[in-house]
Backbone as a ProteinNet text record, in pm:
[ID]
protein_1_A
[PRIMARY]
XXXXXXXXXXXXXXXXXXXXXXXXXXXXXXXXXXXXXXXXXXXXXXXXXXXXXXXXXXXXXXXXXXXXXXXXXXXXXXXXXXXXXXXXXXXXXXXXXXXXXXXXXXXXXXXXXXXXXXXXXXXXXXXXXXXXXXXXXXXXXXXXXXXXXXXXXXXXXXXXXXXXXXXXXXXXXXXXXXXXXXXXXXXXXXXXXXXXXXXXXXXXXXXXXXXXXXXXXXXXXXXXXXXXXXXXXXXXXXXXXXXXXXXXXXXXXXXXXXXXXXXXXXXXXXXXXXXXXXXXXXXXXXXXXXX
[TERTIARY]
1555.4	1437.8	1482.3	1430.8	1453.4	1417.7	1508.8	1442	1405.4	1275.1	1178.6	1253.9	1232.8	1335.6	1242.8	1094.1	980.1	879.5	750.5	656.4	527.1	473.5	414.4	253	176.5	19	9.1	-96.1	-198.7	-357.6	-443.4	-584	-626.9	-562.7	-636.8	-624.6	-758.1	-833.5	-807.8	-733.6	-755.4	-787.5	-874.3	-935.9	-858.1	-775.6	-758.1	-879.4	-852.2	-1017.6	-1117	-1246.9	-1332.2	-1426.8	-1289.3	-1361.5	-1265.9	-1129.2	-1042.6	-1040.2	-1129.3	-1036.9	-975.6	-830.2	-732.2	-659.6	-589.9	-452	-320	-257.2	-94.1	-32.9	43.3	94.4	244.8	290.4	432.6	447.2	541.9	628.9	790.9	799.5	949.3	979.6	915.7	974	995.1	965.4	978	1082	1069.2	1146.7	1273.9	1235.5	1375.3	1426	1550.8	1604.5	1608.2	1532.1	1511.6	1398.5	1295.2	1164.3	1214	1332	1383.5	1389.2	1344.2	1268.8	1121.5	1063.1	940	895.4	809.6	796	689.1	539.5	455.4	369.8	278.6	132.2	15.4	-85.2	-261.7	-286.2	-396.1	-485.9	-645.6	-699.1	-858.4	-926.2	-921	-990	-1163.5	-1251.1	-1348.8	-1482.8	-1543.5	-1566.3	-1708.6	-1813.6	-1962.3	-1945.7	-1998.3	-2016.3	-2198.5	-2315	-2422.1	-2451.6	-2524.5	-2527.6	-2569.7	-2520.7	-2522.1	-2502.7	-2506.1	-2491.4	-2386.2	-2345.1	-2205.3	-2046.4	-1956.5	-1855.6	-1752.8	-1721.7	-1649.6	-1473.9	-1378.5	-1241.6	-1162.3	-1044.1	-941.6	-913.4	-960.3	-932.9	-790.6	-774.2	-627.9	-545.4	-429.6	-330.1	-138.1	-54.6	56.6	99.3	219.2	324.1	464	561	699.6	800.2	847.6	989.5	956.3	803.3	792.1	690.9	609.9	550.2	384.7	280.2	171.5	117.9	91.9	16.9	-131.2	-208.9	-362	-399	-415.3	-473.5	-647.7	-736.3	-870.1	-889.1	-967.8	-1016.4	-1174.8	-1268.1	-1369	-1438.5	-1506.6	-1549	-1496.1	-1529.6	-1447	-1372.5	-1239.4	-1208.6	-1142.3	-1229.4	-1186	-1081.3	-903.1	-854.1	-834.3	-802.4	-725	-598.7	-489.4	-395.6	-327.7	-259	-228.4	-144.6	-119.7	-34.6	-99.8	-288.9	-329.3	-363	-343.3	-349.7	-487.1	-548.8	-716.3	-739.6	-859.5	-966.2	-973.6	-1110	-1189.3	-1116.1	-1092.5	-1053.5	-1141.2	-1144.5	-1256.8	-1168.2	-1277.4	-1231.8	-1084.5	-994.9	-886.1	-811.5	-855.8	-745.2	-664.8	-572.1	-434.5	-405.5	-344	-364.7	-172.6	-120	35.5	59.7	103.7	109.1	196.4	310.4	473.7	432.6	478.8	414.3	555.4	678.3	803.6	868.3	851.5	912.4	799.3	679.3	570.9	415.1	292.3	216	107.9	-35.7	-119.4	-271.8	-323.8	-425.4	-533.1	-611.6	-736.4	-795.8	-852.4	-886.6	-1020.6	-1085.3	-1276.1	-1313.8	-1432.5	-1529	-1579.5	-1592.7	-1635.2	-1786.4	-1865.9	-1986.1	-2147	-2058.4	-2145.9	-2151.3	-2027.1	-2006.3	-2064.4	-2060.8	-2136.7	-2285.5	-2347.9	-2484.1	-2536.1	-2478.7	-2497.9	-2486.9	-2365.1	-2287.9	-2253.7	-2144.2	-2149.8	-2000.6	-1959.2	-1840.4	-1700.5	-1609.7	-1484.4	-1367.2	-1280.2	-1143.9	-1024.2	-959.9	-861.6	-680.5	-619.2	-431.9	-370.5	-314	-233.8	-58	10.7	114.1	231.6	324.7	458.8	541.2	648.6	744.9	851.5	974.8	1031.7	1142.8	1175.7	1249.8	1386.6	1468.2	1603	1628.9	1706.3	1765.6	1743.4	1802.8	1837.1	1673.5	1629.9	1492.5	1338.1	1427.4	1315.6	1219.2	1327.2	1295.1	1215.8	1213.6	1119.1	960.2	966	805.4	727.8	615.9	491.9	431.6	371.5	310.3	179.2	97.6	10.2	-34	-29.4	-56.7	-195.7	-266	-372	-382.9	-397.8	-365.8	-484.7	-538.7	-668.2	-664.9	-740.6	-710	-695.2	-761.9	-705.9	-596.4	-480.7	-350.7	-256.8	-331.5	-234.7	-217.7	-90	-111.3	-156.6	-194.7	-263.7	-189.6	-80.2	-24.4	-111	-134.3	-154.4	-60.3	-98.6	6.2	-9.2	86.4	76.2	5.2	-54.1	-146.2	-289.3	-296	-449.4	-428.7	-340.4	-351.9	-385	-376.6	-402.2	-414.1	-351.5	-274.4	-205.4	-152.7	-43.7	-64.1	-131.4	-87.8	0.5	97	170.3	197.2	185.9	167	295.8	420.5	562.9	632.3	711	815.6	815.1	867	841.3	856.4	746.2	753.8	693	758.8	754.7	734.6	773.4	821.2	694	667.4	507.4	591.2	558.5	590.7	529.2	492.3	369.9	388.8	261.6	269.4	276.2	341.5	398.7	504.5	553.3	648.9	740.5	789.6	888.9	1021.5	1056.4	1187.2	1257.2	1236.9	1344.9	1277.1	1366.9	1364	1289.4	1162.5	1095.4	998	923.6	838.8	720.5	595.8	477.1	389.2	374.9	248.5	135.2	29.9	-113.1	-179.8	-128.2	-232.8	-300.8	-340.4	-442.9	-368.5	-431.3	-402.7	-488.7	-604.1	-647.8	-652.4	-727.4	-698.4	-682.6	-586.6	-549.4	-448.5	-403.4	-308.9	-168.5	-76.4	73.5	130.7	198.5	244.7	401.6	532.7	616.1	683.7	739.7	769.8	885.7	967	1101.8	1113.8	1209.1	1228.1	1354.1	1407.4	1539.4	1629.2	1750	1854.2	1898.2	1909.7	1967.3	1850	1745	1594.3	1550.1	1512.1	1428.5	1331	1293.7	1139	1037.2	916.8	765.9	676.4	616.7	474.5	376.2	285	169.3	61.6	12.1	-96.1	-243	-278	-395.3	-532.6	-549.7	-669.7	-622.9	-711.5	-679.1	-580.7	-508.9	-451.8	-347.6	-180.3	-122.1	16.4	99	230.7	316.3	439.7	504.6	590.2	733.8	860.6	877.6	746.5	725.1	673.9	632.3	597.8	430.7	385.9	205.8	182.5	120.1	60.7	-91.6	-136.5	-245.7	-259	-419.2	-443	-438.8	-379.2	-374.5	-186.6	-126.5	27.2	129.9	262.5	346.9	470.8	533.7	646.8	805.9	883.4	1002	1107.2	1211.4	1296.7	1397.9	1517.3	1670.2	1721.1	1756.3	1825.2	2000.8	1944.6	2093.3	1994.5	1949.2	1898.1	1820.3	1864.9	1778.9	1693.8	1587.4	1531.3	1356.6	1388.2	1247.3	1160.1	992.2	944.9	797.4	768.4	664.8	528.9	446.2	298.3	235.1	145.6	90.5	-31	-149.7	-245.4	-417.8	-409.8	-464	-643.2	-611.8	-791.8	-716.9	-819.8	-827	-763	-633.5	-548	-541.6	-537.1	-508.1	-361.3	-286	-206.9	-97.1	39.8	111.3	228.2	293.5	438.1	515.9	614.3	684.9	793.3	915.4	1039.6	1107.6	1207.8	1281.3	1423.8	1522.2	1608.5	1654	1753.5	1740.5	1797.3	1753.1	1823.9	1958.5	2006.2	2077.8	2117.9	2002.1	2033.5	1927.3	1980.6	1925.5	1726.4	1679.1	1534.3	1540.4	1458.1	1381	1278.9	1190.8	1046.1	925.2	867	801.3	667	497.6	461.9	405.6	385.6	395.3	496.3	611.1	699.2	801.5	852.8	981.9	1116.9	1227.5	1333.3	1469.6	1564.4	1706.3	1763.8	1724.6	1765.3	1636.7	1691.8	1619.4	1570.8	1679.9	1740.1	1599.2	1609.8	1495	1315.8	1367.3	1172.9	1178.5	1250.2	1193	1184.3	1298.7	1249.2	1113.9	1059.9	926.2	803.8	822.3	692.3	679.5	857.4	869.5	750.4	814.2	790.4	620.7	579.1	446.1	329.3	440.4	375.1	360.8	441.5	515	396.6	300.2	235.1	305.6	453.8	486.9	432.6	366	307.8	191.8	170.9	63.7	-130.7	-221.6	-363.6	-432.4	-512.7	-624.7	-699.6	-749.9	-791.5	-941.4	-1007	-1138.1	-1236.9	-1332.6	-1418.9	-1557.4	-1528.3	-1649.8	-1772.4	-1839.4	-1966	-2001.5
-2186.2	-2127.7	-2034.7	-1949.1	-1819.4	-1923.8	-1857.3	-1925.1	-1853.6	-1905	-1857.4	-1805.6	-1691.7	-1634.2	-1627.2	-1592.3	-1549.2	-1549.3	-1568.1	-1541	-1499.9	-1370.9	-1307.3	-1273.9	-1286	-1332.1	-1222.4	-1147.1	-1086.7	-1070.9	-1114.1	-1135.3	-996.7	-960.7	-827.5	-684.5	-644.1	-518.6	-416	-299.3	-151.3	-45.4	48.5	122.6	237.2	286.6	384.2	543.6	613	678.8	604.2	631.7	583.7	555.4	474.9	404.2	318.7	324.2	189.5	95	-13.7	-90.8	-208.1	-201.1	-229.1	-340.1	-453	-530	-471.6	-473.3	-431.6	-596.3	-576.5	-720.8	-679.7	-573.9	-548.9	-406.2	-359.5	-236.9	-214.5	-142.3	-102.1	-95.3	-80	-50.2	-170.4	-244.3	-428.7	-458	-445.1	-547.8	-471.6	-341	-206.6	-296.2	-301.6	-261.9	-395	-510.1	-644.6	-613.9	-507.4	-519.2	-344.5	-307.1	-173.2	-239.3	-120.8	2.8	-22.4	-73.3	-81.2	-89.1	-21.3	-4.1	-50.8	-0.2	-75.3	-123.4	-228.1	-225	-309.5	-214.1	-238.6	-302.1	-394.2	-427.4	-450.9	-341.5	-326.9	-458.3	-553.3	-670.7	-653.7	-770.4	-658.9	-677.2	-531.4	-545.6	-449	-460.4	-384.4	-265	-225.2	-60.7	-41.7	24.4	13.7	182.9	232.5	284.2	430.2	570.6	655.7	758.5	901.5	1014	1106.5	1025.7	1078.9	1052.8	1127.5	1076.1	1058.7	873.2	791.2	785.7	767.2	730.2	876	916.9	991.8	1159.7	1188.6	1347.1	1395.4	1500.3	1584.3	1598.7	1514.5	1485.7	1468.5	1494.9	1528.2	1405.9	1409.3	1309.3	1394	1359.8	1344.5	1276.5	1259.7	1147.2	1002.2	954.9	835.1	853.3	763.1	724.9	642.3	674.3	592.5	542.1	354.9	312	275.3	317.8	259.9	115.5	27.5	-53.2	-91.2	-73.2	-102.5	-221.5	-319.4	-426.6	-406.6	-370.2	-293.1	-173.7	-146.9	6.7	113.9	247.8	347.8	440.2	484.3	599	719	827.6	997.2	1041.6	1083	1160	1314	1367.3	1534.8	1551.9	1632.2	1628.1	1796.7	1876.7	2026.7	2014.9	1909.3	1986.4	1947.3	1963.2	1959.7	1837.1	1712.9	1614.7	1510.2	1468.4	1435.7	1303.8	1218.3	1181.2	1087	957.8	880	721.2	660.1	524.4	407.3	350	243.6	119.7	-26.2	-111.8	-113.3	-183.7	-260.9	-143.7	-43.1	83	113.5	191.5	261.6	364	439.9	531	567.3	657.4	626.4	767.2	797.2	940.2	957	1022.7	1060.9	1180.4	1159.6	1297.5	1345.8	1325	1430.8	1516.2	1611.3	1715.8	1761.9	1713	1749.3	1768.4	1665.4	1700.6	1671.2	1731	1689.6	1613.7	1523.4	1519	1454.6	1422.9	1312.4	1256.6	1121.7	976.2	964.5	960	936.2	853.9	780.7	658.3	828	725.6	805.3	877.7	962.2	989.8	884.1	829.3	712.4	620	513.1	455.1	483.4	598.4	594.3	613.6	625.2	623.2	485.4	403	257.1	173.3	205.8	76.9	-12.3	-170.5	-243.3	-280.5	-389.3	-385.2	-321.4	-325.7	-257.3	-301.4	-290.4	-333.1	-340.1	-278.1	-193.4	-215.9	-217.7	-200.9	-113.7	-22.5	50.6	13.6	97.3	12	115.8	150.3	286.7	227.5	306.5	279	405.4	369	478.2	540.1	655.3	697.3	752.4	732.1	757.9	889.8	877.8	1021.9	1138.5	1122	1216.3	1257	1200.8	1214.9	1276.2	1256.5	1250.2	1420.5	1481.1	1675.8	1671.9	1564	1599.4	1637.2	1719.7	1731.3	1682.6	1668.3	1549.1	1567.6	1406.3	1442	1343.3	1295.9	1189.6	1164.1	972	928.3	835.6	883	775.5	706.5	576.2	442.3	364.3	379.8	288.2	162.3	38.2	-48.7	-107.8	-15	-48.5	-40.2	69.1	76	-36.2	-61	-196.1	-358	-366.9	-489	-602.6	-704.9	-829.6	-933	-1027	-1129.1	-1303.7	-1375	-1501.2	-1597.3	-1660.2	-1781	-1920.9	-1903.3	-2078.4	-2135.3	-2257.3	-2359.5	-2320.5	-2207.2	-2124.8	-2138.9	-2070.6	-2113.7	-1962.6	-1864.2	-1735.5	-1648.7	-1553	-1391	-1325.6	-1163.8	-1089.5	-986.2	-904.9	-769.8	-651.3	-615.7	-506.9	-382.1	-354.2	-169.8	-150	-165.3	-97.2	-231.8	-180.9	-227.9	-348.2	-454.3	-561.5	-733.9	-794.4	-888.7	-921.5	-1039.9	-1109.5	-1022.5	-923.3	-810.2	-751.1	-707.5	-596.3	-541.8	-420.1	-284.2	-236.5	-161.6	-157.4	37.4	60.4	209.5	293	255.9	332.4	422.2	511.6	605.6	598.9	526.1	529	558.2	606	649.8	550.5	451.8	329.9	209.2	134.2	40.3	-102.5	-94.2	-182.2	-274.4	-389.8	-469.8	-441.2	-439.3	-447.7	-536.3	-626.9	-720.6	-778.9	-763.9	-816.9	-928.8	-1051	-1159.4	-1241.4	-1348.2	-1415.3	-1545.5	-1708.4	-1836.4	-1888.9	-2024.2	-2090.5	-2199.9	-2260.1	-2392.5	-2500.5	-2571.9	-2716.4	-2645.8	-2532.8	-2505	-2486.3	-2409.2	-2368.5	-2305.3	-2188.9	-2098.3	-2113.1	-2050.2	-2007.4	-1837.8	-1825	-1639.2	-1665.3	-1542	-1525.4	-1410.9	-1342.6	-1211.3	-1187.8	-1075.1	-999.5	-1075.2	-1134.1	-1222.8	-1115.9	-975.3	-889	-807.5	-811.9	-748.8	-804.9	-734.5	-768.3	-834.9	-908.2	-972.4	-1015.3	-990.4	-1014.7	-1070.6	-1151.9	-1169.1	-1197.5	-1124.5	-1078.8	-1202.6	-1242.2	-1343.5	-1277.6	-1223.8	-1161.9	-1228	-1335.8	-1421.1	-1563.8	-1643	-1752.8	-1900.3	-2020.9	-2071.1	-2107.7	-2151.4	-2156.5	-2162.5	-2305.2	-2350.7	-2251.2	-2175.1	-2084.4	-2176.9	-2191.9	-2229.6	-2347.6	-2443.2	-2539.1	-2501.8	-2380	-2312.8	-2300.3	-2355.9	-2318.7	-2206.8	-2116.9	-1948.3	-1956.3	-1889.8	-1877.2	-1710.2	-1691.2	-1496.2	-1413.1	-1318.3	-1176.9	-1201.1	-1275.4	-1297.6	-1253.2	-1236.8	-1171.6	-1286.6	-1305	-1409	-1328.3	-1329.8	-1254.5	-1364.9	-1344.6	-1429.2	-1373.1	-1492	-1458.9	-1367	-1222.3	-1197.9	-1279.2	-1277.3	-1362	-1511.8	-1529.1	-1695.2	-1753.1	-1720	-1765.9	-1623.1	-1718.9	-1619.4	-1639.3	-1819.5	-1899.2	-1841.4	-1826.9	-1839.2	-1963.6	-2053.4	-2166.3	-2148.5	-2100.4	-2088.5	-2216.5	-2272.6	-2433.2	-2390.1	-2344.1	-2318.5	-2434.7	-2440.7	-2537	-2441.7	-2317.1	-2223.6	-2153	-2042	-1998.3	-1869.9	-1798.9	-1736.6	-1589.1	-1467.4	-1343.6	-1271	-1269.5	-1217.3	-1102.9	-1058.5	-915.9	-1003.2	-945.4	-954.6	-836	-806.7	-693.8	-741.5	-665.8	-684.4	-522.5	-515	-371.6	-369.1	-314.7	-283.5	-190.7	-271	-179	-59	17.2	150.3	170.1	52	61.1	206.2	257.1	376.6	410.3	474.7	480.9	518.5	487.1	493.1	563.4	630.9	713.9	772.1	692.9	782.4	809.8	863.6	904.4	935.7	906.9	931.8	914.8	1000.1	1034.7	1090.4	1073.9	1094.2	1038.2	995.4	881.2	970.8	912.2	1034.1	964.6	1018.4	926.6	987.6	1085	1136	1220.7	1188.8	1262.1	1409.8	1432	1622.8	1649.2	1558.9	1592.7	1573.5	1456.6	1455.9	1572.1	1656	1738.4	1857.4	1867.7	1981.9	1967.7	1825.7	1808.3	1868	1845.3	1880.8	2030	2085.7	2257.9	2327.5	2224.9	2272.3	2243.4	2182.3	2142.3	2251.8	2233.6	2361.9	2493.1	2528.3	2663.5	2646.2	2561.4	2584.7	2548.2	2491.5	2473.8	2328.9	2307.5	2176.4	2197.6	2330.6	2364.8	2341.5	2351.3	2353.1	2310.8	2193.8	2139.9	2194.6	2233.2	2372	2287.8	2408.2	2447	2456.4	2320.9	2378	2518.8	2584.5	2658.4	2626.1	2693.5	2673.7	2780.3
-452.8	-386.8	-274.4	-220.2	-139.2	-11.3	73.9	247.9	333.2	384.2	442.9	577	619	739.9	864.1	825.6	891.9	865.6	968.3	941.1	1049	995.2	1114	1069.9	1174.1	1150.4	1228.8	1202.3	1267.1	1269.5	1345.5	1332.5	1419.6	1479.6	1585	1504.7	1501.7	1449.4	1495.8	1442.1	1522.3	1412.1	1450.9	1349.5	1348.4	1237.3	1183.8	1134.9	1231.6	1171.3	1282	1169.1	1190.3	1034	931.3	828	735.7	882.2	812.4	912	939.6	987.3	952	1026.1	991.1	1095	1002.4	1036.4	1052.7	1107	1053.6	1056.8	948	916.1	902.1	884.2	921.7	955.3	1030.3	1060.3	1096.6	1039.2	1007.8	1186.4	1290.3	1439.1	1509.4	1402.8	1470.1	1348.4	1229.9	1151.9	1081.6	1061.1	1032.7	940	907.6	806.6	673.8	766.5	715.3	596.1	645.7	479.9	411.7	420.8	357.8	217.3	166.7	140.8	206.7	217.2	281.2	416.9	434.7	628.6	686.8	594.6	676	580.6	661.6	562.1	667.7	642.5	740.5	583	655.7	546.8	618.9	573	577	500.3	640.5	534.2	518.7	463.1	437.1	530.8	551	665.7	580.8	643.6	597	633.9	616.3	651.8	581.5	729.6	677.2	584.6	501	445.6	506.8	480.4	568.6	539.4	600	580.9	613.8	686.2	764.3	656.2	721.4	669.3	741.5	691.4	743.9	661.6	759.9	734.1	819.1	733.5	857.5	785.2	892.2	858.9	859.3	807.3	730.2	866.8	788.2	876.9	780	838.8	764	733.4	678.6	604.9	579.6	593	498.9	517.9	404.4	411.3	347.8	268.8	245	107	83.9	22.3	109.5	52.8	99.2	-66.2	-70.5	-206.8	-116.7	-168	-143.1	-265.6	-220.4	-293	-284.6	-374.5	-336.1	-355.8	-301.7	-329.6	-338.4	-272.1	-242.7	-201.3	-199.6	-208.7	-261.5	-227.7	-263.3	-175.5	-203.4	-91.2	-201.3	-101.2	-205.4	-117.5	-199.4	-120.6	-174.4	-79	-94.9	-9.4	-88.6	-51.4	-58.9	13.7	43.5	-109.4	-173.3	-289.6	-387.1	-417.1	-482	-540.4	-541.4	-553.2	-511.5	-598.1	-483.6	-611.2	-584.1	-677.3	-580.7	-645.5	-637.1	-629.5	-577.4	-632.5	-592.8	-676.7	-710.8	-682.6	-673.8	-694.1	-787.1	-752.7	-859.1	-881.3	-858.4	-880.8	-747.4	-786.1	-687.6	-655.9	-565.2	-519.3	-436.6	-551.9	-488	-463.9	-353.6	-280.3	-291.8	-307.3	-250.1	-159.4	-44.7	71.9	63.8	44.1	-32.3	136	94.8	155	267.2	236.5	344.9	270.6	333.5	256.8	358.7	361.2	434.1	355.1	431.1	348.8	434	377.2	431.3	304.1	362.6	278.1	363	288.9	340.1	231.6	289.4	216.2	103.3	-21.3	-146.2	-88.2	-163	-118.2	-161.7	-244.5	-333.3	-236.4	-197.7	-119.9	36.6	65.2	197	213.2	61.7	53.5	71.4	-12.4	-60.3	-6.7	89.6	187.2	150.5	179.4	114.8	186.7	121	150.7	138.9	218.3	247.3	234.3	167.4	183.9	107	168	113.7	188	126.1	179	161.8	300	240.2	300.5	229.3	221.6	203.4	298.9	305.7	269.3	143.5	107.4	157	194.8	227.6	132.4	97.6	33.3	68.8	-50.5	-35.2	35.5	92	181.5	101.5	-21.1	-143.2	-196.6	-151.9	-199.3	-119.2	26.3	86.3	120.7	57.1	21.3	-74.5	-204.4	-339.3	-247	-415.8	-432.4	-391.2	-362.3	-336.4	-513.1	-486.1	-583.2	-534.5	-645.4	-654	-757.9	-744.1	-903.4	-861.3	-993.1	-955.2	-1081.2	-1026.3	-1126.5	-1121.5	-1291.2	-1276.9	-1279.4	-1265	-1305.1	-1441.2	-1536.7	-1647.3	-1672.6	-1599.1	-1582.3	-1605.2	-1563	-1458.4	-1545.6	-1611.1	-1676.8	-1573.5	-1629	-1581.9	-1641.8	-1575.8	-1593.9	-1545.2	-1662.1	-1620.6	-1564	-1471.2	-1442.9	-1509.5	-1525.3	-1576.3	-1528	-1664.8	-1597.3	-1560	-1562.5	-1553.4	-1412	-1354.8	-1142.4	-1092.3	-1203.6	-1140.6	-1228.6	-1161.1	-1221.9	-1120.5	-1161.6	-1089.1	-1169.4	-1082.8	-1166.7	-1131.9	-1238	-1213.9	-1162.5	-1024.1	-1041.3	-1031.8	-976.3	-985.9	-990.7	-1105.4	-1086.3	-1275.9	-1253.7	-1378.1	-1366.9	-1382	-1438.6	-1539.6	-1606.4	-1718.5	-1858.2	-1842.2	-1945.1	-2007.3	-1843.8	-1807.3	-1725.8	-1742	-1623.6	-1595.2	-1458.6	-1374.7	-1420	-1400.6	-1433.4	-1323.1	-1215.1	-1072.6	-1110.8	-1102.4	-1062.4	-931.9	-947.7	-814.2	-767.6	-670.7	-645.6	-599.5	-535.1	-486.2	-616.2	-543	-664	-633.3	-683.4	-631.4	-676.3	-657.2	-726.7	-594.5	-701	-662.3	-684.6	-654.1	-756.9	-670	-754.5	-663.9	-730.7	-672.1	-735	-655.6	-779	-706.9	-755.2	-686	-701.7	-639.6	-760.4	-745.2	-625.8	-579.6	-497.2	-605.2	-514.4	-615.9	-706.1	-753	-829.5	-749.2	-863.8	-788.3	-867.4	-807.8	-926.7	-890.3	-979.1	-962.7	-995.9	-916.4	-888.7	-884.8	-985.1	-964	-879.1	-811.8	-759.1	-788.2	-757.1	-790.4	-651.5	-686.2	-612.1	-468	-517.6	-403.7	-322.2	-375.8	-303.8	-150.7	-101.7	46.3	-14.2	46.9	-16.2	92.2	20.5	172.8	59.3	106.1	39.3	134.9	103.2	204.8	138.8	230.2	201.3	262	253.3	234.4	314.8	208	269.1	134.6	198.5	156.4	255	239	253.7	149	212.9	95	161.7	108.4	131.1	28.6	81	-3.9	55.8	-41.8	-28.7	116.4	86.4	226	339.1	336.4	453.8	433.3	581.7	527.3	577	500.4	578.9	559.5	630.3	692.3	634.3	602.5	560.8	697.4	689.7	743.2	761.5	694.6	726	616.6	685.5	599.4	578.9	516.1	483.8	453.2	520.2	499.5	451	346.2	293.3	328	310	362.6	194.9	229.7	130.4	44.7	-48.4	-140	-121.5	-106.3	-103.6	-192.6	-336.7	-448.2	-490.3	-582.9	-649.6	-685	-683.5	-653	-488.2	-566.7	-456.5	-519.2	-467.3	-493.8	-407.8	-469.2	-395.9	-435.3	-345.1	-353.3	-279.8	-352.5	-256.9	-218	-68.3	-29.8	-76.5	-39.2	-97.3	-202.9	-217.5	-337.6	-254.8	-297.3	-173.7	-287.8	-173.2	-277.4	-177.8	-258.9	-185.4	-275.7	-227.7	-256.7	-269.8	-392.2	-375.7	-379.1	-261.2	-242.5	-251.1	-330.9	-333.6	-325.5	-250.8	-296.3	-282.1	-316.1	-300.5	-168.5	-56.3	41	55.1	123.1	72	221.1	274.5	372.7	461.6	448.7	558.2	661	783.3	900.2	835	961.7	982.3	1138.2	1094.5	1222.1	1145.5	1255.8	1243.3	1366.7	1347.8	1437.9	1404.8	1459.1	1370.7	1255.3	1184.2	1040.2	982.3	1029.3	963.9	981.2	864.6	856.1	780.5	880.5	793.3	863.5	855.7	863	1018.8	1118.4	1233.5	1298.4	1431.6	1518.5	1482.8	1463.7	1404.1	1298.4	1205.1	1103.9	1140.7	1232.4	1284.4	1358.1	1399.5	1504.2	1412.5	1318.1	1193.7	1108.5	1133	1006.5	1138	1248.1	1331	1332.8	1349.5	1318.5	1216.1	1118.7	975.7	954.6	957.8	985	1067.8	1221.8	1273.5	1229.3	1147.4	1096	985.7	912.7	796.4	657	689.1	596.7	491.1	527.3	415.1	364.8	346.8	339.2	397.9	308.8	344.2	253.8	258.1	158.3	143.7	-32.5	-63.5	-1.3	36.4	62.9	-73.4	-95.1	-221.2	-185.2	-318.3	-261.5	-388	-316.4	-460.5	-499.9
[MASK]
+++++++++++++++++++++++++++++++++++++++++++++++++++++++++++++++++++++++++++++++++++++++++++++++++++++++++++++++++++++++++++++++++++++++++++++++++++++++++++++++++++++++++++++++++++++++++++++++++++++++++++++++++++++++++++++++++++++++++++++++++++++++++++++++++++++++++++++++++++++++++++++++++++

């Protein structure tokens, strides 16, 4: 079984915008090179929003050097992105950005969604990319949930579904540049599942909401669980509620972090070239619709 190294709770709210709000349950400026490849993740737990005319969430703002995944659990959020890149994501669907070499965008409540109101809640979640990489393209993938295989757990105690990476010989339909596991499940109360992970991977599992003993350890929702790398491969969920939570694994990419920002990159030298570059227009402009 993997050993539990850590574990970090957060219950306090800060709003991103004005139509995420948000947990942070980890960051790379506290934990660096321990959750590499991965840096951060808010989770918009769910929260009402009354029905309206306005539009709610975060206006066009840059990125480069990483990756942003949107996960929906509820409602909808529409993005646009300067390299052309946009749509709708719904419940159970994904939303995987590579902001590359430089990209700008904004993420707003859908227009449906802000008519209707209803509930909210959503994770997003930065992966950082290899040095060698961190010049690519931008792109954006949007992943429906039909995408997305759906793994049962034994015993009828759940599921896990795939967006990057593979288990139980399902592969998640992510595109990714580091090397990594993604999985979003769920586990019954009164049940217990077992999870293998990769022996040399960083590993987190985000517990979301719910209650639930992992590897002897009881966690509590809005918490993150960090394991000793090399320490097995077992992880044992025993859940006291009915618990939804993330499994992240990656391969670390053992090289420097600096970021700043919105922008994550391997030296000083380069954050101060991405604000240049930014300023300069180089990440371009989210096209303007006309009618």
């Amino acid at each position: 079984m993997k050993k539990v190294i850590g574990v970090y709770r957060n219950q306090q709210m800060h709003w991103v915008g004005d139509g995420f709000p948000v947990k942070n349950l980890f960051s790379y400026d506290r934990l660096g090179q321990a959750i590499s490849p991965f840096l951060l993740l808010d989770y918009a737990a769910p929260y009402h929003f009354d029905a309206t005319q306005a539009q709610h969430g975060v206006g066009s703002h840059p990125h480069r050097g990483f990756e942003t995944v949107t996960l929906a659990y509820q409602g909808e959020v529409t993005h646009q992105d300067s390299s052309g890149g946009g749509g709708t994501i719904q419940a159970g669907d994904v939303q995987w950005m590579t902001a590359g070499s430089g990209v700008v965008h904004e993420e707003f409540h859908s227009s449906d969604f802000a008519q209707h109101g209803g509930l909210f809640e959503m994770v997003q979640l930065w992966i950082n990319l290899p040095a060698k990489d961190k010049m690519t393209t931008p792109r954006y993938q949007a992943i429906t949930k039909a995408d997305i295989p759906r793994v049962k757990l034994e015993d009828e105690a759940g599921h896990m579904r795939i967006i990057a990476g593979e288990y139980a010989e399902h592969r998640g339909p992510a595109q990714t540049f580091s090397d990594v596991n993604v999985w979003d499940g769920e586990i019954k109360a009164g049940h217990e599942a077992f999870i293998n992970v990769p022996f040399f991977h960083n590993s987190i599992v985000v517990v979301l909401k719910g209650d639930v003993d992992i590897n002897g350890t009881h966690v509590l929702d809005s918490s993150m669980v960090m394991f000793g790398k090399g320490t097995g491969t077992g992880i044992r969920l025993q859940a006291d509620q009915d618990t939804q939570f993330l499994v992240l694994t990656g391969e670390p990419l053992n090289e420097p972090i600096q970021g700043y920002g919105p922008f994550v990159m391997n030296s000083k030298a380069e954050i101060v070239q991405a604000f240049q570059d930014f300023n300069n227009g180089k990440f371009g402009e989210i096209a303007v619709e006309t009618v």
